[in-house]
């Protein structure tokens, strides 16, 4: 989806936090893009470059974690890993489940100096 | 929309808000992109680490909690493993949602709609599926039954808002410029301009796109995805995020079915693999076939919004 806007959102979160901490520069930014979120990590990385230019985050290493899809099965009630929206519960084959993780878009942590 | 990375710019122009058109967003895709060095590691937990080194800042960091083996033995000219050696770097925990701003705006919109008993419907589809045609027909057929208004999202032009206004329904065009979806704040501003009639139906026609609008909560009461019979049955599998967030699938252009090899049953099966509870209504916005079900769905939603308002006000 809208990767430049998202990258600007990342830079905004990062710079606000870094500035509040009195940082001079952000060295590393760690974000989570859930495996089931509609966001393309390569495009985020590409856009992050442009979005961070001229900010505290310019030149920072972007580390992207991909938490897998996690869902609670409506049949067996267990929390399972789901590889895609069209996949059934790997334990019991039920197609109905409720997503409990893996669609997040978060800034997790920063390393600043 | 940007042709390189598929992203668009920020800064939507509301209709009549012509102080310079859509904002420029300074989106410079660098022609050169001359990184000295770039590589990637995939950790056991699926973590992808990408590093880039240029001649200016050559910091090569790994997160402290990520102790994966580091087997890439390639020359790093000038490489200093300077992690924390000088004690000047520190780690800040953030854990903040990147869409927090949009989600806060969506929550505010949702509260506003609920308090006014408004049934707000976010219509999403690829360009040309027939959203505006369906709205024009709906607003014409249901005229006088209840108050209605429309927010029209498009990258350019006010053509669709003009088509809606021709039915006598208030409409406001939001031009997103290069942006490929509406966001919650655009809706807040549009509602401010348009005004919100109590216990009314509010349609929000999103920008034609089966990807981006799925990621942006507008605070709507219901999400509707319109798919036309000329688009192929496989779209739910190709664009699962859109179908995962939808409450209702409207299959449009059923009048064309005799000329196509489109299998409606297969489309519904694919869509329900993504979203088992998905409601489905088949219509032809041009012949009017099946629209009774759609109108019933709208009236049920509006009645629920009104009931909620009454119970909340007591
Ligand atoms: N045959 C047929 N054409 C339709 C139907 N609904 C819309 N169209 C046509 O599809 C084209 C795109 O419609 P429009 O409402 O502008 O799509 P939007 O981009 O989703 O708003 C127009 O030429 C419409 O006349 C339908 O039910 N049947
Ligand atoms: Mg339209
Ligand atoms: Zn199960």
Short mmCIF file of C-alpha atoms and ligand atoms in Angstrom, two decimals:
data_model
loop_
_atom_site.label_atom_id
_atom_site.label_comp_id
_atom_site.label_asym_id
_atom_site.label_seq_id
_atom_site.Cartn_x
_atom_site.Cartn_y
_atom_site.Cartn_z
CA UNK A 1 0.00 0.00 0.00
CA UNK A 2 1.02 3.52 0.62
CA UNK A 3 4.64 3.00 1.41
CA UNK A 4 5.94 6.55 1.20
CA UNK A 5 3.26 7.85 3.55
CA UNK A 6 4.03 4.97 5.88
CA UNK A 7 7.74 5.70 5.71
CA UNK A 8 7.01 9.31 6.57
CA UNK A 9 4.98 8.02 9.50
CA UNK A 10 7.93 5.92 10.61
CA UNK A 11 10.33 8.85 10.34
CA UNK A 12 7.92 11.04 12.29
CA UNK A 13 7.62 8.53 15.13
CA UNK A 14 11.37 7.94 15.14
CA UNK A 15 12.39 11.60 15.09
CA UNK A 16 9.86 12.62 17.73
CA UNK A 17 11.14 9.93 20.06
CA UNK A 18 14.81 10.58 19.30
CA UNK A 19 14.44 14.33 19.74
CA UNK A 20 12.63 13.84 23.06
CA UNK A 21 15.63 11.85 24.19
CA UNK A 22 18.05 14.55 23.07
CA UNK A 23 19.63 12.30 20.46
CA UNK A 24 21.97 13.75 17.86
CA UNK A 25 21.52 10.99 15.36
CA UNK A 26 19.56 7.79 14.89
CA UNK A 27 21.78 4.88 14.02
CA UNK A 28 19.29 2.09 13.74
CA UNK A 29 15.54 1.80 13.47
CA UNK A 30 13.81 -1.48 14.16
CA UNK A 31 10.29 -1.87 12.84
CA UNK A 32 7.79 -4.71 12.59
CA UNK A 33 5.79 -5.31 9.41
CA UNK A 34 3.46 -8.21 10.07
CA UNK A 35 3.62 -10.91 7.40
CA UNK A 36 -0.12 -10.45 6.79
CA UNK A 37 -0.09 -6.66 6.61
CA UNK A 38 -0.61 -5.14 3.16
CA UNK A 39 2.80 -3.53 3.19
CA UNK A 40 5.78 -4.33 1.03
CA UNK A 41 9.00 -4.25 3.09
CA UNK A 42 11.20 -3.55 0.08
CA UNK A 43 9.19 -0.49 -0.81
CA UNK A 44 9.27 0.70 2.81
CA UNK A 45 13.00 0.40 2.85
CA UNK A 46 13.29 2.24 -0.41
CA UNK A 47 10.97 5.03 0.68
CA UNK A 48 12.55 5.28 4.12
CA UNK A 49 15.69 6.59 2.45
CA UNK A 50 13.85 9.43 0.83
CA UNK A 51 11.64 10.13 3.83
CA UNK A 52 14.52 10.28 6.31
CA UNK A 53 16.70 12.59 4.27
CA UNK A 54 17.49 15.76 6.17
CA UNK A 55 16.19 14.35 9.48
CA UNK A 56 17.78 12.82 12.56
CA UNK A 57 17.14 9.44 10.98
CA UNK A 58 19.09 10.07 7.81
CA UNK A 59 21.52 7.24 7.15
CA UNK A 60 20.03 5.01 9.86
CA UNK A 61 20.06 1.28 9.30
CA UNK A 62 16.52 0.03 8.90
CA UNK A 63 15.88 -3.37 10.42
CA UNK A 64 12.62 -4.99 9.44
CA UNK A 65 11.09 -7.81 11.46
CA UNK A 66 8.34 -9.90 9.98
CA UNK A 67 6.18 -11.36 12.73
CA UNK A 68 4.18 -14.24 11.25
CA UNK A 69 0.39 -14.32 11.10
CA UNK A 70 -1.12 -15.63 14.35
CA UNK A 71 -4.73 -16.58 14.70
CA UNK A 72 -7.09 -18.15 17.21
CA UNK A 73 -8.91 -21.02 15.54
CA UNK A 74 -12.68 -20.85 15.95
CA UNK A 75 -12.92 -24.60 15.99
CA UNK A 76 -10.06 -25.93 18.13
CA UNK A 77 -9.55 -22.62 19.96
CA UNK A 78 -5.78 -22.84 19.74
CA UNK A 79 -3.51 -20.00 18.65
CA UNK A 80 -1.76 -21.07 15.46
CA UNK A 81 0.56 -19.65 12.86
CA UNK A 82 -1.26 -18.72 9.67
CA UNK A 83 0.68 -18.29 6.45
CA UNK A 84 -2.01 -16.38 4.55
CA UNK A 85 -5.57 -15.13 4.77
CA UNK A 86 -6.74 -18.02 2.62
CA UNK A 87 -5.12 -20.72 4.78
CA UNK A 88 -7.01 -22.93 7.21
CA UNK A 89 -5.96 -23.80 10.77
CA UNK A 90 -2.86 -26.00 10.37
CA UNK A 91 -3.96 -28.14 13.34
CA UNK A 92 -7.56 -28.95 12.55
CA UNK A 93 -8.23 -27.63 9.03
CA UNK A 94 -10.89 -25.14 10.10
CA UNK A 95 -11.11 -22.13 7.79
CA UNK A 96 -12.53 -19.76 10.38
CA UNK A 97 -10.16 -18.04 12.72
CA UNK A 98 -9.61 -14.64 14.24
CA UNK A 99 -6.35 -12.89 13.55
CA UNK A 100 -4.49 -12.05 16.75
CA UNK A 101 -1.15 -10.92 15.30
CA UNK A 102 0.91 -10.58 12.17
CA UNK A 103 -0.82 -7.56 10.67
CA UNK A 104 1.03 -5.00 12.79
CA UNK A 105 2.98 -2.00 11.62
CA UNK A 106 5.10 -0.76 14.47
CA UNK A 107 8.25 1.07 15.31
CA UNK A 108 9.80 -1.24 17.91
CA UNK A 109 13.03 0.40 18.98
CA UNK A 110 15.76 2.81 18.04
CA UNK A 111 19.43 3.04 18.59
CA UNK A 112 20.52 6.63 18.90
CA UNK A 113 23.62 8.56 19.78
CA UNK B 1 0.60 6.97 -7.67
CA UNK B 2 4.29 6.56 -7.84
CA UNK B 3 5.30 4.11 -10.53
CA UNK B 4 8.49 3.02 -8.85
CA UNK B 5 7.46 1.86 -5.42
CA UNK B 6 3.71 2.08 -5.68
CA UNK B 7 3.41 4.77 -3.08
CA UNK B 8 1.73 8.11 -3.28
CA UNK B 9 2.03 11.46 -1.63
CA UNK B 10 0.44 13.05 1.37
CA UNK B 11 -1.75 16.11 1.16
CA UNK B 12 -5.25 15.83 -0.19
CA UNK B 13 -7.10 18.75 -1.75
CA UNK B 14 -10.71 19.18 -0.81
CA UNK B 15 -12.93 20.48 -3.54
CA UNK B 16 -12.99 24.28 -3.75
CA UNK B 17 -9.86 24.25 -1.74
CA UNK B 18 -7.87 25.37 -4.70
CA UNK B 19 -4.95 27.03 -3.09
CA UNK B 20 -2.39 25.33 -5.20
CA UNK B 21 -3.84 21.89 -5.73
CA UNK B 22 -2.55 18.69 -4.25
CA UNK B 23 0.50 19.15 -2.11
CA UNK B 24 3.84 18.16 -3.47
CA UNK B 25 5.50 15.62 -1.37
CA UNK B 26 9.09 15.76 -2.45
CA UNK B 27 9.28 12.18 -3.44
CA UNK B 28 12.61 11.96 -5.15
CA UNK B 29 13.48 8.56 -6.44
CA UNK B 30 17.16 8.87 -6.77
CA UNK B 31 18.43 8.01 -10.17
CA UNK B 32 21.76 6.97 -8.90
CA UNK B 33 21.05 5.17 -5.64
CA UNK B 34 24.74 4.61 -5.39
CA UNK B 35 25.15 2.60 -2.26
CA UNK B 36 28.57 1.24 -1.83
CA UNK B 37 27.35 -1.92 -0.34
CA UNK B 38 24.12 -3.50 0.70
CA UNK B 39 23.31 -6.92 2.01
CA UNK B 40 20.68 -8.84 3.84
CA UNK B 41 20.50 -11.54 6.48
CA UNK B 42 17.50 -13.59 7.39
CA UNK B 43 17.46 -14.74 10.99
CA UNK B 44 15.94 -17.99 12.22
CA UNK B 45 12.88 -16.11 13.46
CA UNK B 46 12.27 -14.66 10.03
CA UNK B 47 13.81 -11.34 10.93
CA UNK B 48 15.27 -9.70 7.89
CA UNK B 49 18.21 -7.49 8.53
CA UNK B 50 19.37 -5.20 5.84
CA UNK B 51 22.51 -3.24 6.09
CA UNK B 52 23.75 -0.53 3.95
CA UNK B 53 27.16 0.93 4.11
CA UNK B 54 28.35 3.98 2.40
CA UNK B 55 31.60 5.76 2.69
CA UNK B 56 30.29 8.31 5.18
CA UNK B 57 28.67 6.41 7.97
CA UNK B 58 30.02 2.99 8.12
CA UNK B 59 28.33 1.67 11.20
CA UNK B 60 27.58 -2.00 11.12
CA UNK B 61 25.14 -2.82 13.85
CA UNK B 62 23.27 -5.77 15.02
CA UNK B 63 20.61 -5.47 17.63
CA UNK B 64 21.68 -6.69 21.02
CA UNK B 65 18.93 -9.28 21.18
CA UNK B 66 19.69 -10.65 17.80
CA UNK B 67 22.65 -12.86 18.11
CA UNK B 68 22.57 -14.62 14.81
CA UNK B 69 25.72 -16.03 13.27
CA UNK B 70 27.33 -13.67 10.91
CA UNK B 71 28.68 -15.74 8.08
CA UNK B 72 29.08 -13.14 5.39
CA UNK B 73 32.75 -12.74 4.87
CA UNK B 74 33.12 -9.99 2.40
CA UNK B 75 35.47 -7.10 2.47
CA UNK B 76 34.16 -3.98 4.15
CA UNK B 77 36.53 -1.22 3.29
CA UNK B 78 37.02 0.88 6.39
CA UNK B 79 34.73 -1.27 8.49
CA UNK B 80 34.92 -0.68 12.21
CA UNK B 81 32.84 -2.93 14.43
CA UNK B 82 32.12 0.06 16.59
CA UNK B 83 28.98 -1.14 18.29
CA UNK B 84 28.71 0.68 21.59
CA UNK B 85 32.45 0.68 22.01
CA UNK B 86 32.43 4.34 22.92
CA UNK B 87 29.32 4.07 25.05
CA UNK B 88 27.60 6.86 23.18
CA UNK B 89 24.77 4.89 21.61
CA UNK B 90 21.69 3.91 23.51
CA UNK B 91 18.63 1.88 22.83
CA UNK B 92 15.15 3.42 23.00
CA UNK B 93 12.07 1.22 23.21
CA UNK B 94 9.23 2.69 21.20
CA UNK B 95 6.58 0.10 20.30
CA UNK B 96 4.40 2.62 18.57
CA UNK B 97 1.91 1.95 15.85
CA UNK B 98 2.89 3.57 12.56
CA UNK B 99 -0.75 4.17 11.72
CA UNK B 100 -1.50 5.61 15.17
CA UNK B 101 -2.43 9.02 13.77
CA UNK B 102 -4.83 7.56 11.24
CA UNK B 103 -6.31 5.19 13.78
CA UNK B 104 -6.93 8.01 16.26
CA UNK B 105 -8.68 9.98 13.50
CA UNK B 106 -10.73 6.91 12.60
CA UNK B 107 -11.80 6.44 16.22
CA UNK B 108 -12.92 10.07 16.38
CA UNK B 109 -14.91 9.70 13.15
CA UNK B 110 -16.51 6.52 14.41
CA UNK B 111 -17.61 8.27 17.59
CA UNK B 112 -19.01 11.15 15.58
CA UNK B 113 -20.98 8.81 13.30
CA UNK B 114 -22.30 6.77 16.22
CA UNK B 115 -23.42 9.84 18.16
CA UNK B 116 -25.30 11.17 15.11
CA UNK B 117 -26.78 7.78 14.21
CA UNK B 118 -25.05 7.91 10.84
CA UNK B 119 -24.52 4.73 8.82
CA UNK B 120 -21.18 5.35 7.10
CA UNK B 121 -20.28 3.02 4.25
CA UNK B 122 -16.77 2.89 2.79
CA UNK B 123 -16.97 1.67 -0.83
CA UNK B 124 -13.79 0.20 -2.22
CA UNK B 125 -12.91 -1.41 -5.54
CA UNK B 126 -10.51 -1.22 -8.43
CA UNK B 127 -11.15 1.66 -10.84
CA UNK B 128 -14.19 1.08 -13.01
CA UNK B 129 -15.93 -1.62 -10.96
CA UNK B 130 -18.99 0.62 -10.88
CA UNK B 131 -18.99 2.35 -7.48
CA UNK B 132 -20.21 5.70 -8.77
CA UNK B 133 -22.76 4.10 -11.09
CA UNK B 134 -24.08 2.08 -8.14
CA UNK B 135 -24.26 5.19 -5.95
CA UNK B 136 -26.02 7.29 -8.57
CA UNK B 137 -28.58 4.57 -9.11
CA UNK B 138 -29.01 4.01 -5.35
CA UNK B 139 -29.46 7.68 -4.53
CA UNK B 140 -31.95 8.08 -7.37
CA UNK B 141 -34.00 5.04 -6.35
CA UNK B 142 -33.99 5.82 -2.63
CA UNK B 143 -34.52 9.54 -2.98
CA UNK B 144 -36.59 11.01 -0.15
CA UNK B 145 -36.44 7.86 1.99
CA UNK B 146 -33.69 9.20 4.27
CA UNK B 147 -31.02 11.89 4.20
CA UNK B 148 -27.83 10.90 2.40
CA UNK B 149 -24.48 12.43 1.50
CA UNK B 150 -21.42 11.30 -0.40
CA UNK B 151 -17.69 11.85 -0.03
CA UNK B 152 -15.97 11.11 -3.33
CA UNK B 153 -12.31 10.17 -3.31
CA UNK B 154 -10.35 10.36 -6.53
CA UNK B 155 -6.83 11.35 -7.39
CA UNK B 156 -8.04 14.04 -9.79
CA UNK B 157 -11.22 15.76 -11.05
CA UNK B 158 -14.62 16.35 -9.48
CA UNK B 159 -16.43 14.32 -12.14
CA UNK B 160 -17.80 11.75 -9.71
CA UNK B 161 -19.04 14.34 -7.20
CA UNK B 162 -20.77 16.11 -10.10
CA UNK B 163 -22.46 12.84 -11.08
CA UNK B 164 -23.68 12.43 -7.49
CA UNK B 165 -24.89 16.03 -7.16
CA UNK B 166 -26.95 15.58 -10.31
CA UNK B 167 -29.15 13.25 -8.22
CA UNK B 168 -29.80 16.07 -5.74
CA UNK B 169 -27.57 14.52 -3.06
CA UNK B 170 -24.92 16.64 -1.35
CA UNK B 171 -21.44 15.48 -2.33
CA UNK B 172 -17.90 16.60 -1.72
CA UNK B 173 -14.92 15.62 -3.83
CA UNK B 174 -11.63 14.89 -2.11
CA UNK B 175 -8.71 14.84 -4.53
CA UNK B 176 -5.87 12.84 -3.12
CA UNK B 177 -3.36 13.97 -5.76
CA UNK B 178 -0.85 11.18 -6.02
CA UNK B 179 -2.27 9.49 -2.91
CA UNK B 180 -3.92 6.18 -3.61
CA UNK B 181 -6.44 6.01 -0.75
CA UNK B 182 -8.49 8.17 1.57
CA UNK B 183 -7.35 8.44 5.17
CA UNK B 184 -9.30 9.19 8.32
CA UNK B 185 -8.25 12.84 8.52
CA UNK B 186 -9.42 13.52 4.95
CA UNK B 187 -12.80 12.13 5.96
CA UNK B 188 -12.89 14.26 9.10
CA UNK B 189 -12.22 17.38 7.06
CA UNK B 190 -14.72 16.40 4.37
CA UNK B 191 -17.42 15.75 6.97
CA UNK B 192 -16.69 19.17 8.48
CA UNK B 193 -17.27 20.79 5.10
CA UNK B 194 -20.21 18.68 4.07
CA UNK B 195 -22.04 18.67 7.39
CA UNK B 196 -23.51 15.53 8.88
CA UNK B 197 -27.29 15.10 8.96
CA UNK B 198 -28.56 13.12 11.95
CA UNK B 199 -29.58 9.53 11.22
CA UNK B 200 -28.39 9.71 7.63
CA UNK B 201 -26.56 7.51 5.20
CA UNK B 202 -23.02 8.59 4.40
CA UNK B 203 -21.27 6.99 1.46
CA UNK B 204 -17.53 7.29 1.15
CA UNK B 205 -16.31 6.28 -2.30
CA UNK B 206 -12.66 5.45 -1.85
CA UNK B 207 -9.97 5.87 -4.48
CA UNK B 208 -10.10 3.03 -7.02
CA UNK B 209 -7.49 0.62 -5.74
CA UNK B 210 -7.73 -2.87 -4.26
CA UNK B 211 -4.62 -2.53 -2.10
CA UNK B 212 -4.03 0.72 -0.21
CA UNK B 213 -7.55 1.58 1.02
CA UNK B 214 -7.61 -1.72 2.91
CA UNK B 215 -4.89 -0.46 5.26
CA UNK B 216 -6.61 2.76 6.30
CA UNK B 217 -9.48 2.71 8.74
CA UNK B 218 -11.74 5.69 8.09
CA UNK B 219 -14.00 5.16 11.08
CA UNK B 220 -16.72 3.87 8.75
CA UNK B 221 -19.54 1.69 10.06
CA UNK B 222 -19.19 -0.88 7.27
CA UNK B 223 -16.69 -1.67 4.51
CA UNK B 224 -17.97 -2.75 1.14
CA UNK B 225 -15.81 -4.11 -1.65
CA UNK B 226 -17.30 -3.92 -5.14
CA UNK B 227 -15.96 -6.38 -7.66
CA UNK B 228 -17.27 -6.47 -11.22
CA UNK B 229 -17.67 -9.60 -13.27
CA UNK B 230 -15.04 -8.51 -15.78
CA UNK B 231 -12.27 -8.52 -13.20
CA UNK B 232 -11.76 -12.27 -12.75
CA UNK B 233 -12.67 -14.62 -9.89
CA UNK B 234 -9.16 -14.77 -8.48
CA UNK B 235 -9.06 -11.23 -7.08
CA UNK B 236 -9.76 -12.24 -3.45
CA UNK B 237 -6.69 -14.47 -3.50
CA UNK B 238 -4.58 -11.82 -5.20
CA UNK B 239 -5.72 -8.96 -2.94
CA UNK B 240 -6.51 -10.76 0.32
CA UNK B 241 -6.12 -7.73 2.59
CA UNK B 242 -9.01 -5.96 0.92
CA UNK B 243 -11.30 -8.95 1.36
CA UNK B 244 -10.07 -9.59 4.90
CA UNK B 245 -11.36 -6.19 6.04
CA UNK B 246 -14.62 -6.18 4.05
CA UNK B 247 -18.07 -6.75 5.55
CA UNK B 248 -19.91 -7.05 2.26
CA UNK B 249 -18.94 -8.06 -1.27
CA UNK B 250 -21.07 -6.51 -4.00
CA UNK B 251 -20.62 -8.37 -7.27
CA UNK B 252 -21.50 -5.82 -9.96
CA UNK B 253 -22.14 -6.03 -13.69
CA UNK B 254 -24.02 -9.32 -13.49
CA UNK B 255 -25.75 -8.25 -16.72
CA UNK B 256 -22.50 -9.09 -18.50
CA UNK B 257 -22.35 -12.68 -17.22
CA UNK B 258 -23.82 -14.21 -20.41
CA UNK B 259 -20.87 -12.81 -22.34
CA UNK B 260 -18.17 -13.92 -19.91
CA UNK B 261 -16.69 -17.10 -18.49
CA UNK B 262 -16.91 -15.67 -14.98
CA UNK B 263 -17.74 -18.21 -12.26
CA UNK B 264 -19.60 -16.36 -9.48
CA UNK B 265 -19.54 -19.43 -7.21
CA UNK B 266 -15.79 -19.62 -7.43
CA UNK B 267 -15.39 -15.93 -6.63
CA UNK B 268 -17.58 -16.32 -3.52
CA UNK B 269 -15.65 -19.42 -2.49
CA UNK B 270 -12.32 -17.59 -2.79
CA UNK B 271 -13.63 -14.54 -0.98
CA UNK B 272 -14.97 -16.63 1.91
CA UNK B 273 -11.66 -18.43 2.23
CA UNK B 274 -10.30 -15.02 3.15
CA UNK B 275 -13.31 -13.84 5.13
CA UNK B 276 -15.70 -16.67 6.08
CA UNK B 277 -18.47 -14.32 7.30
CA UNK B 278 -18.46 -12.13 4.21
CA UNK B 279 -21.93 -11.18 3.02
CA UNK B 280 -22.42 -11.25 -0.75
CA UNK B 281 -24.92 -9.39 -2.93
CA UNK B 282 -25.05 -9.68 -6.72
CA UNK B 283 -26.25 -6.67 -8.67
CA UNK B 284 -26.24 -4.92 -11.98
CA UNK B 285 -26.03 -1.21 -11.32
CA UNK B 286 -27.14 -0.50 -14.88
CA UNK B 287 -30.13 -2.86 -15.25
CA UNK B 288 -31.06 -2.66 -11.56
CA UNK B 289 -31.00 -6.42 -11.11
CA UNK B 290 -30.47 -7.47 -7.48
CA UNK B 291 -30.51 -3.92 -6.14
CA UNK B 292 -33.37 -4.76 -3.77
CA UNK B 293 -30.95 -6.79 -1.64
CA UNK B 294 -28.50 -3.94 -1.59
CA UNK B 295 -31.17 -1.45 -0.54
CA UNK B 296 -32.29 -3.82 2.18
CA UNK B 297 -28.73 -4.12 3.44
CA UNK B 298 -28.46 -0.32 3.58
CA UNK B 299 -31.77 0.10 5.38
CA UNK B 300 -30.87 -2.56 7.94
CA UNK B 301 -27.56 -0.81 8.60
CA UNK B 302 -29.17 2.59 8.91
CA UNK B 303 -31.86 1.24 11.24
CA UNK B 304 -29.13 -0.26 13.47
CA UNK B 305 -27.23 3.03 13.53
CA UNK B 306 -30.41 4.86 14.57
CA UNK B 307 -31.22 2.32 17.26
CA UNK B 308 -27.72 2.60 18.69
CA UNK B 309 -28.03 6.32 18.84
CA UNK B 310 -31.29 6.12 20.75
CA UNK B 311 -29.96 3.65 23.30
CA UNK B 312 -26.76 5.65 23.73
CA UNK B 313 -28.66 8.87 24.32
CA UNK B 314 -30.71 7.53 27.18
N1 LIG C 1 -22.53 -3.45 -18.04
C1 LIG C 1 -22.43 -2.78 -16.91
N2 LIG C 1 -21.61 -1.71 -16.83
C2 LIG C 1 -21.52 -1.06 -15.66
C3 LIG C 1 -22.24 -1.46 -14.52
N3 LIG C 1 -21.91 -0.63 -13.49
C4 LIG C 1 -21.04 0.26 -14.00
N4 LIG C 1 -20.81 0.02 -15.30
C5 LIG C 1 -19.92 0.78 -16.20
O1 LIG C 1 -18.59 0.67 -15.71
C6 LIG C 1 -17.87 1.87 -15.98
C7 LIG C 1 -17.21 2.38 -14.72
O2 LIG C 1 -18.20 2.73 -13.78
P1 LIG C 1 -17.94 3.73 -12.58
O3 LIG C 1 -19.22 3.80 -11.80
O4 LIG C 1 -17.36 5.02 -13.06
O5 LIG C 1 -16.84 2.93 -11.75
P2 LIG C 1 -15.98 3.39 -10.47
O6 LIG C 1 -14.63 3.75 -10.98
O7 LIG C 1 -15.94 2.17 -9.59
O8 LIG C 1 -16.69 4.53 -9.82
C8 LIG C 1 -18.88 2.84 -16.56
O9 LIG C 1 -18.71 2.86 -17.95
C9 LIG C 1 -20.21 2.25 -16.18
O10 LIG C 1 -21.22 2.57 -17.09
C10 LIG C 1 -23.08 -2.62 -14.62
O11 LIG C 1 -23.73 -3.08 -13.67
N5 LIG C 1 -23.13 -3.23 -15.84
MG1 LIG C 2 -16.02 6.48 -9.22
ZN1 LIG C 3 -8.06 -25.37 14.62
#
